Amino acid sequence: MILSNTDIKKINLDQLIDDYLIAGKIDKLLIVVPTNRRVRQLKKMLIDSTQRKTVSYINIETLWTLADKVLHKKMAYIDLDDAVAKVLLSQCFKKSDLKFFNKFKHQLPFGTLEKIKNYFSKLKENGIYPNEFFSLIEKVDETEKLKARDLQNLYSTYFQKTISQNIYEIGDVFYFLSNLDVTDINQYFQSVFPLVEKIIFLGFDELRKPEINFISKISSNKNVEVFLKFDYYKFNPKAFGHIIKTFIGLKKQKFNEVTDKSFFVNNELFTHFRQEIFKSKNVNRKFNSPNVFRIKANNRQTEIELIAKQIKSLILERNVNPADICVVFNLIENYSDIIRDVFEQYEIPLNLTDRFLLKQSPSVISLINLLEIIEDDYHYKAITKAFSNSFISNSIDINNLLKFSREFKITSNFNRWVSAVEMAKYNADEGDYNFDLAKVLYDLKSIKNLLEPFEKKHTIREFLKIFDELFVKTKMLQKILSLNQNAAERNIRSLESFFVNIKLMLELDEKELPDQKYDIGFFLDTLKGIASHTRFNIKEKTMECVLVTTVNEIRGLNFDYLFVGGLCNRDFPTKYNPELIMSKQIASGEISHLQKEKFYFYQAITSWRKNLYLSFPMKDNDSELVESNFLVELSEIIEINELLPESFDKIIFTKKDEYQILGSIDAKSLKMLDVTLNLSDENLNMISKKLEIEEIKRENSENPFSGGLDAGSQTDNGLNSLLKTISQKEFSVTEMETFSKCPFQYFAKNILRIAAEKDPTEMIESFELGNYLHKIFFLFYSEMRDRDIDIGSCDVQNYNLAKEILFKIAVDVIPPEIKKSQFSFYEIEKIFGLNGKESDSILIHFLEHERRENLEFKPRFFEVGFGNVKYNSTDDRLSSTEAARIDDINMKGKIDRIDLRNADNENQIRIVDYKLSGKKPAKNDFHDGIALQLPIYAFVAKSLLFQKLNVNYDVEGLKIFSLKYSEKDFRLVDFAGERKSDARIDELINLALEKIKSNVNQIKEGKFFLTKLENYGERICKFCDFKTICRINEII
């Protein structure tokens, strides 16, 4: 259908364009199309059709660019970017006195902000401005009045803010054009297009009232003939019904219907679509369509993989040019990330039109993260996030800072960081730490120097200057230019959008308060707002690529091979979402919404020449999806062929496919498959060997591929000497227990020195609390021994003295910063007494217990060290710097406490180990070698006592001192269980000694296999730090 401002009865617009082209008068034509892509495609087509003749100028515009150029002749203004609009709207929200939306306080949620912004844009595009909106809201239901008045208030504020600062979006442009008289508009139009005598509108399906008004005004010029061509078939209102409103609007503006004489390709199938689509109940016949295929996929990922396989087949088997293939979706955002990943795997050249969000750009985020260090008060997480980014050129050693942070429990505040460094220098030599203290200080000062300019308030002009300087200091541009072409282009485009919008947004604020100074919080809010709302495109590749876009973007275009994806309900058609407030004048309505999407579907399925592929997923994550009603209705009027996933099963498309096939077979089957894979002899042997190794590893047998280091090998690779050196070191009991649990865990932790990184915390951890209590009890009992005070038999005076000494030692031992920390408050309260009550403290529980229980045994030696341990808190009366010997094995450690029996002529001791948990070992733990500590300590204690006192002591008991806060659990627990006889203890000691010998012998032989203990999942693996690098779940 064609409408015109002329009295012409019939016309062939295609011929008209050709005639102007041949005559060299193409500059006298203005062609207006719906999309920029159609502009580019049509311009290229017209240039190609000139057969290399010189073309002076081709006038092709979208309706928006046409209106924009005309208005720019009247006034200067800035085009309002969508992201800037949302930030401005957010500012208006903060300044508006709202009732319905006051639950959001000072910040609208992102989704709500976007919905309101789109609603206001839609109002403008429909010619409904604040004054008109005010009259409309008076007609809404009482239930919606409060919300409507808030929206009217917000709309008015937002509209005035943008207009007063001369920043316009599409609706604003048509607002000003509607206020211009016909003479002015024609004058400006002639100024922009002085030679144009004919205007042709192609590919539009719907025009709003302000757009019709504008077209009518430029059509009033008697020297300009206007033609509007629509794809319309009046006998199928279900597919074309929404165009009628536009048709009526143009007829009211004196546009006449013209017979279309354009040559129509006699495509019987497309004619059938026009006549029968969505009329399935009245369909006359079902059309045979050998070139239309349906692809049914399990989920979105599989859907894209199947599309990629078919495209790859077309390119390789039929030599199809990728530029002749197009993939479209109604909601492309549901697929963008999947498409990028899959097409890269399948090595398919791609032009994807979906725009990126700035907040997904690593270069943009890295700049914001740097400034967040100030806002977050130099928090270790902010520092880590900023300087772990590869786009920031720096020499900051993050791991070194984190080690320092964990050691000194510093999580934030620059001054606290520096004070902790000074304290560390004072308390110990640098060699005592597992981090470089000088580097910590140097890095902190480097960060401070970089960010210090932002710590004070600035005007907007000052901020823009120092922000530009920060970008230069980071040397980010050099980093970006070293990336591959695609990554470099994406990051450069994102930074360009970021800086342009920041400058625009801040300069708008500057107009209101030119000399106002703001802190970093204000500027970060702006930067984050821009990053959250801005989308950017990367330039389309000039090489031949598959186009992936939305159905709206291909209006007027045709491709040899077209894939329409995402054909499930909710995607295509989408679910109708009612307007923010329901009004007949502005609500599109569910029927209208569905009519438009039906037309877009019709346009899509008539945009191909050779093959059409229609695909849909059955699931989205765990949600069941339903095949699109549109696809169901199409299948009612044509026969659709099924493209089955199985048809691709025997074809290798990617390296991943090859690896999956190789990983699913055994070595014997490989040679049978070799014909398909076409492997060289060298690769065949290599892969065969690797498959054999994988089979051996899955069996979990003891061999070089499952944890054995092959120490018996005749090859002199230094392994034997290395293992010999390791076996001669001093082992701690904890190391031996780790080996007993899982030799591989021991190998990863103690030989490879792999450590799971844990976050620094200001909260006192259980092992730290235990260390403090150990030290308190050690110092307390040492002084009691020096004063010859026996807690078990002391009088009231000595008891009170002991209590005073105990609390004083505790005050001295626990650092002030720990006592002041809000994170450690409860744990410290438990030590000194909840709510200030000493009677409710661990210290009093301990003192009372010792007074009550230590009648038979007297605590005598404390923190008894042996071997290479720190001796600043050990008992010099019994400790030894010599390692304890078990045959030729060296052991080191520290015994918490040794009690001696008070009775004469009874040479008995008991070994006491302080534990916060108080949990005693399970029966199997003794035999499995994961409860070695107290038996080994008993063995060592007997040896040390004999060396020092020349007395053979028997071990009467192995005790765990449970330091649990509750009074009933604060007690001594028998380590050995119910059987307390000397024979039972000797049995445990012998079991422990034999286990250690066995463990060290396996270390010497390089046997670091996976655990074979019963119920290893719960006992060993559940809390293991090395689960991510362990193959325990792969064994047969």
JSON list of C-alpha atoms in Angstrom, two decimals, residues 301-420:
[
{"chain": "A", "resi": 301, "resn": "GLN", "atom": "CA", "xyz": [22.65, -23.03, 25.08]},
{"chain": "A", "resi": 302, "resn": "THR", "atom": "CA", "xyz": [21.87, -26.11, 23.00]},
{"chain": "A", "resi": 303, "resn": "GLU", "atom": "CA", "xyz": [19.68, -24.03, 20.69]},
{"chain": "A", "resi": 304, "resn": "ILE", "atom": "CA", "xyz": [22.58, -21.73, 19.82]},
{"chain": "A", "resi": 305, "resn": "GLU", "atom": "CA", "xyz": [24.95, -24.68, 19.43]},
{"chain": "A", "resi": 306, "resn": "LEU", "atom": "CA", "xyz": [22.55, -26.31, 16.94]},
{"chain": "A", "resi": 307, "resn": "ILE", "atom": "CA", "xyz": [22.21, -23.04, 15.02]},
{"chain": "A", "resi": 308, "resn": "ALA", "atom": "CA", "xyz": [26.02, -22.70, 14.99]},
{"chain": "A", "resi": 309, "resn": "LYS", "atom": "CA", "xyz": [26.40, -26.26, 13.67]},
{"chain": "A", "resi": 310, "resn": "GLN", "atom": "CA", "xyz": [23.95, -25.63, 10.83]},
{"chain": "A", "resi": 311, "resn": "ILE", "atom": "CA", "xyz": [25.69, -22.34, 9.94]},
{"chain": "A", "resi": 312, "resn": "LYS", "atom": "CA", "xyz": [29.09, -24.03, 10.00]},
{"chain": "A", "resi": 313, "resn": "SER", "atom": "CA", "xyz": [27.70, -26.75, 7.72]},
{"chain": "A", "resi": 314, "resn": "LEU", "atom": "CA", "xyz": [26.36, -24.15, 5.27]},
{"chain": "A", "resi": 315, "resn": "ILE", "atom": "CA", "xyz": [29.69, -22.32, 5.18]},
{"chain": "A", "resi": 316, "resn": "LEU", "atom": "CA", "xyz": [31.85, -25.44, 4.80]},
{"chain": "A", "resi": 317, "resn": "GLU", "atom": "CA", "xyz": [29.65, -27.75, 2.74]},
{"chain": "A", "resi": 318, "resn": "ARG", "atom": "CA", "xyz": [27.81, -25.26, 0.49]},
{"chain": "A", "resi": 319, "resn": "ASN", "atom": "CA", "xyz": [30.45, -22.52, 0.45]},
{"chain": "A", "resi": 320, "resn": "VAL", "atom": "CA", "xyz": [27.87, -19.98, 1.68]},
{"chain": "A", "resi": 321, "resn": "ASN", "atom": "CA", "xyz": [29.14, -16.46, 2.31]},
{"chain": "A", "resi": 322, "resn": "PRO", "atom": "CA", "xyz": [28.63, -15.69, 6.05]},
{"chain": "A", "resi": 323, "resn": "ALA", "atom": "CA", "xyz": [27.22, -12.27, 5.08]},
{"chain": "A", "resi": 324, "resn": "ASP", "atom": "CA", "xyz": [24.28, -14.06, 3.44]},
{"chain": "A", "resi": 325, "resn": "ILE", "atom": "CA", "xyz": [23.27, -15.59, 6.78]},
{"chain": "A", "resi": 326, "resn": "CYS", "atom": "CA", "xyz": [21.30, -13.82, 9.50]},
{"chain": "A", "resi": 327, "resn": "VAL", "atom": "CA", "xyz": [20.17, -14.92, 12.96]},
{"chain": "A", "resi": 328, "resn": "VAL", "atom": "CA", "xyz": [17.38, -12.91, 14.61]},
{"chain": "A", "resi": 329, "resn": "PHE", "atom": "CA", "xyz": [15.65, -12.88, 18.00]},
{"chain": "A", "resi": 330, "resn": "ASN", "atom": "CA", "xyz": [12.84, -10.86, 19.44]},
{"chain": "A", "resi": 331, "resn": "LEU", "atom": "CA", "xyz": [14.66, -10.64, 22.81]},
{"chain": "A", "resi": 332, "resn": "ILE", "atom": "CA", "xyz": [18.32, -10.79, 21.85]},
{"chain": "A", "resi": 333, "resn": "GLU", "atom": "CA", "xyz": [19.46, -10.00, 25.41]},
{"chain": "A", "resi": 334, "resn": "ASN", "atom": "CA", "xyz": [18.49, -13.56, 26.42]},
{"chain": "A", "resi": 335, "resn": "TYR", "atom": "CA", "xyz": [21.09, -14.90, 23.99]},
{"chain": "A", "resi": 336, "resn": "SER", "atom": "CA", "xyz": [23.90, -12.36, 23.55]},
{"chain": "A", "resi": 337, "resn": "ASP", "atom": "CA", "xyz": [26.44, -13.88, 25.93]},
{"chain": "A", "resi": 338, "resn": "ILE", "atom": "CA", "xyz": [25.73, -17.43, 24.74]},
{"chain": "A", "resi": 339, "resn": "ILE", "atom": "CA", "xyz": [26.08, -16.39, 21.10]},
{"chain": "A", "resi": 340, "resn": "ARG", "atom": "CA", "xyz": [29.45, -14.72, 21.67]},
{"chain": "A", "resi": 341, "resn": "ASP", "atom": "CA", "xyz": [30.82, -17.81, 23.43]},
{"chain": "A", "resi": 342, "resn": "VAL", "atom": "CA", "xyz": [29.41, -20.41, 21.04]},
{"chain": "A", "resi": 343, "resn": "PHE", "atom": "CA", "xyz": [30.24, -18.59, 17.80]},
{"chain": "A", "resi": 344, "resn": "GLU", "atom": "CA", "xyz": [33.78, -18.06, 19.03]},
{"chain": "A", "resi": 345, "resn": "GLN", "atom": "CA", "xyz": [34.09, -21.81, 19.74]},
{"chain": "A", "resi": 346, "resn": "TYR", "atom": "CA", "xyz": [32.76, -22.62, 16.27]},
{"chain": "A", "resi": 347, "resn": "GLU", "atom": "CA", "xyz": [34.99, -19.96, 14.69]},
{"chain": "A", "resi": 348, "resn": "ILE", "atom": "CA", "xyz": [32.04, -18.27, 12.98]},
{"chain": "A", "resi": 349, "resn": "PRO", "atom": "CA", "xyz": [32.66, -14.60, 12.05]},
{"chain": "A", "resi": 350, "resn": "LEU", "atom": "CA", "xyz": [30.04, -12.54, 13.83]},
{"chain": "A", "resi": 351, "resn": "ASN", "atom": "CA", "xyz": [28.39, -9.11, 13.80]},
{"chain": "A", "resi": 352, "resn": "LEU", "atom": "CA", "xyz": [26.23, -8.98, 16.93]},
{"chain": "A", "resi": 353, "resn": "THR", "atom": "CA", "xyz": [24.15, -5.81, 17.22]},
{"chain": "A", "resi": 354, "resn": "ASP", "atom": "CA", "xyz": [23.22, -6.17, 20.88]},
{"chain": "A", "resi": 355, "resn": "ARG", "atom": "CA", "xyz": [24.88, -3.38, 22.82]},
{"chain": "A", "resi": 356, "resn": "PHE", "atom": "CA", "xyz": [27.20, -3.84, 25.78]},
{"chain": "A", "resi": 357, "resn": "LEU", "atom": "CA", "xyz": [26.63, -2.30, 29.18]},
{"chain": "A", "resi": 358, "resn": "LEU", "atom": "CA", "xyz": [29.45, -0.09, 30.43]},
{"chain": "A", "resi": 359, "resn": "LYS", "atom": "CA", "xyz": [29.27, -1.81, 33.81]},
{"chain": "A", "resi": 360, "resn": "GLN", "atom": "CA", "xyz": [30.47, -4.98, 32.03]},
{"chain": "A", "resi": 361, "resn": "SER", "atom": "CA", "xyz": [33.55, -3.22, 30.65]},
{"chain": "A", "resi": 362, "resn": "PRO", "atom": "CA", "xyz": [36.65, -4.16, 32.68]},
{"chain": "A", "resi": 363, "resn": "SER", "atom": "CA", "xyz": [38.45, -0.93, 31.77]},
{"chain": "A", "resi": 364, "resn": "VAL", "atom": "CA", "xyz": [35.57, 1.25, 32.99]},
{"chain": "A", "resi": 365, "resn": "ILE", "atom": "CA", "xyz": [35.07, -0.80, 36.14]},
{"chain": "A", "resi": 366, "resn": "SER", "atom": "CA", "xyz": [38.80, -0.60, 36.95]},
{"chain": "A", "resi": 367, "resn": "LEU", "atom": "CA", "xyz": [38.65, 3.22, 37.07]},
{"chain": "A", "resi": 368, "resn": "ILE", "atom": "CA", "xyz": [35.58, 3.16, 39.33]},
{"chain": "A", "resi": 369, "resn": "ASN", "atom": "CA", "xyz": [37.21, 0.54, 41.56]},
{"chain": "A", "resi": 370, "resn": "LEU", "atom": "CA", "xyz": [40.22, 2.78, 42.07]},
{"chain": "A", "resi": 371, "resn": "LEU", "atom": "CA", "xyz": [38.07, 5.62, 43.41]},
{"chain": "A", "resi": 372, "resn": "GLU", "atom": "CA", "xyz": [36.05, 3.21, 45.56]},
{"chain": "A", "resi": 373, "resn": "ILE", "atom": "CA", "xyz": [39.21, 2.63, 47.61]},
{"chain": "A", "resi": 374, "resn": "ILE", "atom": "CA", "xyz": [38.71, 6.13, 49.05]},
{"chain": "A", "resi": 375, "resn": "GLU", "atom": "CA", "xyz": [34.97, 5.68, 49.58]},
{"chain": "A", "resi": 376, "resn": "ASP", "atom": "CA", "xyz": [35.60, 2.31, 51.28]},
{"chain": "A", "resi": 377, "resn": "ASP", "atom": "CA", "xyz": [38.30, 3.81, 53.53]},
{"chain": "A", "resi": 378, "resn": "TYR", "atom": "CA", "xyz": [41.16, 1.76, 52.07]},
{"chain": "A", "resi": 379, "resn": "HIS", "atom": "CA", "xyz": [39.39, -1.53, 52.75]},
{"chain": "A", "resi": 380, "resn": "TYR", "atom": "CA", "xyz": [41.46, -4.52, 51.69]},
{"chain": "A", "resi": 381, "resn": "LYS", "atom": "CA", "xyz": [38.66, -5.76, 49.42]},
{"chain": "A", "resi": 382, "resn": "ALA", "atom": "CA", "xyz": [38.53, -2.45, 47.57]},
{"chain": "A", "resi": 383, "resn": "ILE", "atom": "CA", "xyz": [42.32, -2.44, 47.18]},
{"chain": "A", "resi": 384, "resn": "THR", "atom": "CA", "xyz": [42.31, -6.06, 45.99]},
{"chain": "A", "resi": 385, "resn": "LYS", "atom": "CA", "xyz": [39.49, -5.44, 43.51]},
{"chain": "A", "resi": 386, "resn": "ALA", "atom": "CA", "xyz": [41.19, -2.36, 42.05]},
{"chain": "A", "resi": 387, "resn": "PHE", "atom": "CA", "xyz": [44.72, -3.67, 41.72]},
{"chain": "A", "resi": 388, "resn": "SER", "atom": "CA", "xyz": [43.84, -7.21, 40.65]},
{"chain": "A", "resi": 389, "resn": "ASN", "atom": "CA", "xyz": [42.56, -5.67, 37.42]},
{"chain": "A", "resi": 390, "resn": "SER", "atom": "CA", "xyz": [45.00, -6.16, 34.58]},
{"chain": "A", "resi": 391, "resn": "PHE", "atom": "CA", "xyz": [44.09, -2.76, 33.09]},
{"chain": "A", "resi": 392, "resn": "ILE", "atom": "CA", "xyz": [45.79, -0.87, 35.93]},
{"chain": "A", "resi": 393, "resn": "SER", "atom": "CA", "xyz": [49.53, -0.66, 35.40]},
{"chain": "A", "resi": 394, "resn": "ASN", "atom": "CA", "xyz": [51.03, -1.07, 38.84]},
{"chain": "A", "resi": 395, "resn": "SER", "atom": "CA", "xyz": [53.60, -2.84, 40.96]},
{"chain": "A", "resi": 396, "resn": "ILE", "atom": "CA", "xyz": [51.30, -3.38, 43.94]},
{"chain": "A", "resi": 397, "resn": "ASP", "atom": "CA", "xyz": [51.86, -6.81, 45.50]},
{"chain": "A", "resi": 398, "resn": "ILE", "atom": "CA", "xyz": [48.31, -7.74, 46.48]},
{"chain": "A", "resi": 399, "resn": "ASN", "atom": "CA", "xyz": [49.25, -11.12, 47.98]},
{"chain": "A", "resi": 400, "resn": "ASN", "atom": "CA", "xyz": [51.85, -9.45, 50.16]},
{"chain": "A", "resi": 401, "resn": "LEU", "atom": "CA", "xyz": [49.30, -6.90, 51.41]},
{"chain": "A", "resi": 402, "resn": "LEU", "atom": "CA", "xyz": [46.76, -9.62, 52.13]},
{"chain": "A", "resi": 403, "resn": "LYS", "atom": "CA", "xyz": [49.26, -11.68, 54.14]},
{"chain": "A", "resi": 404, "resn": "PHE", "atom": "CA", "xyz": [50.03, -8.60, 56.20]},
{"chain": "A", "resi": 405, "resn": "SER", "atom": "CA", "xyz": [46.33, -7.83, 56.58]},
{"chain": "A", "resi": 406, "resn": "ARG", "atom": "CA", "xyz": [45.55, -11.34, 57.81]},
{"chain": "A", "resi": 407, "resn": "GLU", "atom": "CA", "xyz": [48.47, -11.36, 60.23]},
{"chain": "A", "resi": 408, "resn": "PHE", "atom": "CA", "xyz": [47.63, -8.00, 61.83]},
{"chain": "A", "resi": 409, "resn": "LYS", "atom": "CA", "xyz": [43.86, -8.13, 61.35]},
{"chain": "A", "resi": 410, "resn": "ILE", "atom": "CA", "xyz": [43.80, -4.84, 59.43]},
{"chain": "A", "resi": 411, "resn": "THR", "atom": "CA", "xyz": [40.85, -4.57, 57.07]},
{"chain": "A", "resi": 412, "resn": "SER", "atom": "CA", "xyz": [40.53, -0.81, 56.42]},
{"chain": "A", "resi": 413, "resn": "ASN", "atom": "CA", "xyz": [41.64, 2.77, 57.20]},
{"chain": "A", "resi": 414, "resn": "PHE", "atom": "CA", "xyz": [44.93, 4.04, 55.78]},
{"chain": "A", "resi": 415, "resn": "ASN", "atom": "CA", "xyz": [46.24, 5.28, 59.14]},
{"chain": "A", "resi": 416, "resn": "ARG", "atom": "CA", "xyz": [45.54, 1.88, 60.74]},
{"chain": "A", "resi": 417, "resn": "TRP", "atom": "CA", "xyz": [47.45, 0.18, 57.93]},
{"chain": "A", "resi": 418, "resn": "VAL", "atom": "CA", "xyz": [50.50, 2.41, 58.48]},
{"chain": "A", "resi": 419, "resn": "SER", "atom": "CA", "xyz": [50.31, 2.13, 62.29]},
{"chain": "A", "resi": 420, "resn": "ALA", "atom": "CA", "xyz": [50.22, -1.65, 62.00]}
]
